Short mmCIF file of C-alpha atoms in Angstrom, two decimals:
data_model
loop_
_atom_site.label_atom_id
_atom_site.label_comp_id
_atom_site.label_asym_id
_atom_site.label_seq_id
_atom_site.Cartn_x
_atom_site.Cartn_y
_atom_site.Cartn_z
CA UNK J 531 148.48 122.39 121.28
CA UNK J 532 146.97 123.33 117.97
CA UNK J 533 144.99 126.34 117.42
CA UNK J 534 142.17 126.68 114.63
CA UNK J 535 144.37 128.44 111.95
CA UNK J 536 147.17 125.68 112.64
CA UNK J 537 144.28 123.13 111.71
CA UNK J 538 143.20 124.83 108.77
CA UNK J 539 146.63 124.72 107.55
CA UNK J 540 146.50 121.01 108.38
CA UNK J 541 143.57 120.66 106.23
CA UNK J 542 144.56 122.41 103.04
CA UNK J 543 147.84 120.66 103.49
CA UNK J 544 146.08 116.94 103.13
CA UNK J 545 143.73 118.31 100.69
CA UNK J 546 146.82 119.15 98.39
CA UNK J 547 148.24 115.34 99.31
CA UNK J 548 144.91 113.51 98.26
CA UNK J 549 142.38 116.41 96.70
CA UNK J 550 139.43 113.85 97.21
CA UNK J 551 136.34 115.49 98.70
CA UNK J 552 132.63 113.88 98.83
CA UNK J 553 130.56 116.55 97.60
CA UNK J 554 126.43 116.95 97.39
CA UNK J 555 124.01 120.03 96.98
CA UNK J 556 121.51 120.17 99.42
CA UNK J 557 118.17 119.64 99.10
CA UNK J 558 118.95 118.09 95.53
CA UNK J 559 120.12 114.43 94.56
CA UNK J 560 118.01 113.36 97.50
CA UNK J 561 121.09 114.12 99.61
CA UNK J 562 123.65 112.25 97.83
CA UNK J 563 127.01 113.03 97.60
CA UNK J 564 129.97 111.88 95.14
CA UNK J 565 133.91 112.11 95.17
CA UNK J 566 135.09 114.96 93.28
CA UNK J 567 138.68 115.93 92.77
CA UNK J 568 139.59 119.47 93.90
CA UNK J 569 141.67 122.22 92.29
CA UNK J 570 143.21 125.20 93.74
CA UNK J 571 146.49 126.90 94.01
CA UNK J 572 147.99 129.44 97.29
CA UNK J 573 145.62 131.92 96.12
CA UNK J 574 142.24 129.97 96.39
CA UNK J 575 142.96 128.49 99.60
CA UNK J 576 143.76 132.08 100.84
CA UNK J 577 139.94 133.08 99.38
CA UNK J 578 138.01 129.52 101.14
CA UNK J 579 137.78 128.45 97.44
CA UNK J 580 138.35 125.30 95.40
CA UNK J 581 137.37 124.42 91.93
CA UNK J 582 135.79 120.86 90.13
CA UNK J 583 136.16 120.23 86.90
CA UNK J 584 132.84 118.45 85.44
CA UNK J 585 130.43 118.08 82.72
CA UNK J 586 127.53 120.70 82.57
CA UNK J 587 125.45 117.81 81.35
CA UNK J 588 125.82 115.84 84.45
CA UNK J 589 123.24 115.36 87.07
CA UNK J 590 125.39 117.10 89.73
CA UNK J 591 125.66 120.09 87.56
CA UNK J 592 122.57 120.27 86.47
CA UNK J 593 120.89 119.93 90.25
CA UNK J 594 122.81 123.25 90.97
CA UNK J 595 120.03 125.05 89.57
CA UNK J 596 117.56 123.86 92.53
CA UNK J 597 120.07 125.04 94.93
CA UNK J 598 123.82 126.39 94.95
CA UNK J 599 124.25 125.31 98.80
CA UNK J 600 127.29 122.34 99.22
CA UNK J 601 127.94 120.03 101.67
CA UNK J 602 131.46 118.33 101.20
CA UNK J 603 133.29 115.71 103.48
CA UNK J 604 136.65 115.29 103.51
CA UNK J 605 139.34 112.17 104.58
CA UNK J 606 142.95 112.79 104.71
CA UNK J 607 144.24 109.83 103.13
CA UNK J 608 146.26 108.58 106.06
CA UNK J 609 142.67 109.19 108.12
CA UNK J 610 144.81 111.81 110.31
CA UNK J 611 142.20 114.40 109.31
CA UNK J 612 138.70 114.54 108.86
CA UNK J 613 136.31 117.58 107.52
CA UNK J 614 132.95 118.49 107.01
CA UNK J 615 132.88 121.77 104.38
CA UNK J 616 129.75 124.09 103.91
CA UNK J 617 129.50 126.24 101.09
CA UNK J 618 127.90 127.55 98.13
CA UNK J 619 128.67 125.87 94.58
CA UNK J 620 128.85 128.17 91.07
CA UNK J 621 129.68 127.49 87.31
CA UNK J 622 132.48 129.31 86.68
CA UNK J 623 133.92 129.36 83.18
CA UNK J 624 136.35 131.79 83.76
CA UNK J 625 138.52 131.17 80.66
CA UNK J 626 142.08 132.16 82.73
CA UNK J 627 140.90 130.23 85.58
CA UNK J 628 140.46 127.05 83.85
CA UNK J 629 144.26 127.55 82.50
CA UNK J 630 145.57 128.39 85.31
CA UNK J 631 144.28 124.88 87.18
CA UNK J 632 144.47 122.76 83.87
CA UNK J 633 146.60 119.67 84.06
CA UNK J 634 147.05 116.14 82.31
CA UNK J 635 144.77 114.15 84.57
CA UNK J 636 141.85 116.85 83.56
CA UNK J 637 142.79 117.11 80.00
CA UNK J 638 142.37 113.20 79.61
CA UNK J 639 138.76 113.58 80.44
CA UNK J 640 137.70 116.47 77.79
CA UNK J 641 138.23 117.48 74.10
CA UNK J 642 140.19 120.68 75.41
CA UNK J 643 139.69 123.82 77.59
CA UNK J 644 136.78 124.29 75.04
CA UNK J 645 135.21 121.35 75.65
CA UNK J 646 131.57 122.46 75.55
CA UNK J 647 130.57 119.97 78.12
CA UNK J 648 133.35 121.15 80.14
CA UNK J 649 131.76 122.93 83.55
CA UNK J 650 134.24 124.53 86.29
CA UNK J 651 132.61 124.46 89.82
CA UNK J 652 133.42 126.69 92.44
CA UNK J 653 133.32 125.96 95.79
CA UNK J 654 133.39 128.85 98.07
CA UNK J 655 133.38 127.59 102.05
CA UNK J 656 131.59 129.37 103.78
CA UNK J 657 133.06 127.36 107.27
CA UNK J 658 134.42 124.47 108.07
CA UNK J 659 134.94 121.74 111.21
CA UNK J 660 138.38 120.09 111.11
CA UNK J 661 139.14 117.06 113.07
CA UNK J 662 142.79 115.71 113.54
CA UNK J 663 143.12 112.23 114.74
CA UNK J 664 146.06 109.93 115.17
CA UNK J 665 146.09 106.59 117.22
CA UNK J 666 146.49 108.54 120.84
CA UNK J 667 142.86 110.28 119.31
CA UNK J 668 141.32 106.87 119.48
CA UNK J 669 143.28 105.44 122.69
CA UNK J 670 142.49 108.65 124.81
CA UNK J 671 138.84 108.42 125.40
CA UNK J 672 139.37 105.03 126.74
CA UNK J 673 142.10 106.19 128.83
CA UNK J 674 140.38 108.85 129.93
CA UNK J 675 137.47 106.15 131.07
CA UNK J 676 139.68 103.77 133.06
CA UNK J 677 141.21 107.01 135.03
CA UNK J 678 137.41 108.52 135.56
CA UNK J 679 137.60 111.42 133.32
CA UNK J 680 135.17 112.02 130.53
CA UNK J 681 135.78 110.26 127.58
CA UNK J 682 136.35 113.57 125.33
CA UNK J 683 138.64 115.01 128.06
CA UNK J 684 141.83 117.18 126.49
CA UNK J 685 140.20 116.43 122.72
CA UNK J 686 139.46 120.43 122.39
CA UNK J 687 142.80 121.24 120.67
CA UNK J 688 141.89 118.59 117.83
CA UNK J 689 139.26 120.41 116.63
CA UNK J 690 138.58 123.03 114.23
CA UNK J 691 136.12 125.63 113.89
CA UNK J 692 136.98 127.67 110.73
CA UNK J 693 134.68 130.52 108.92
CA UNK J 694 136.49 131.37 105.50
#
């Protein structure tokens, strides 16, 4: 049986594998959210943090200023994970921050690490809910209806509550 921090681990693990979160700013954008690649190395993960590089001229960017608080959702890409991520979002142009979690894939999108549209976001998570899933995930509840037990019967140990 997996325990919360076991999950987490799960989590940041897949979130390494495909760094693809759907990210919005509540109460801005009229709710909408859009994919976003993460950054973060051993140390962020430790902190709850993650970084997007994006354009300070872009609409997402530019809605931070009628609120900082995130929403982000989260699909492992073999679907054996799901999360939704709570947070608060910050422009953070820490020069030594920005080389530490430069790479080729950001570089083709800017004119250098002094781009001046260039804009890191960080994420801090404030908590999480982590959901593992595999096939027996979406057999069990019926199972667990054709033998009289409640559909959600033994799925407690596939989910996460996390507070970073």
């Amino acid at each position: 049986m997996a325990d919360d921090r076991d999950i987490e681990e799960q989590f940041w693990e897949a979130l390494k594998d495909s760094p693809f979160v759907m990210l919005g700013i509540e109460g801005a954008r009229e709710g909408a959210t859009q994919p976003m690649t993460a950054n973060f190395e051993d140390s962020d993960r430790e902190a709850g943090r993650v970084y997007f590089f994006t354009a300070n001229d872009h609409d997402f960017t530019r809605a931070m200023g009628q609120s900082n608080r995130a929403i982000g959702a989260f699909s492992g890409k073999d679907h054996g994970l799901f999360a939704s991520l709570r947070g608060t979002l910050t422009v953070d142009n820490d020069r030594s921050t920005i080389d530490r979690l430069w790479n080729p894939i950001v570089a083709q999108w800017y004119e250098g690490k002094d781009d001046p549209k260039l804009a890191l976001v960080r994420f801090e998570i404030d908590d999480a809910k982590i959901w593992l899933s595999d096939i027996g995930g979406f057999l069990k509840p019926a199972f667990n209806k054709l033998f009289g037990r409640k559909p959600e019967a033994g799925m407690k140990e596939k989910v996460a509550e996390v507070d970073f």
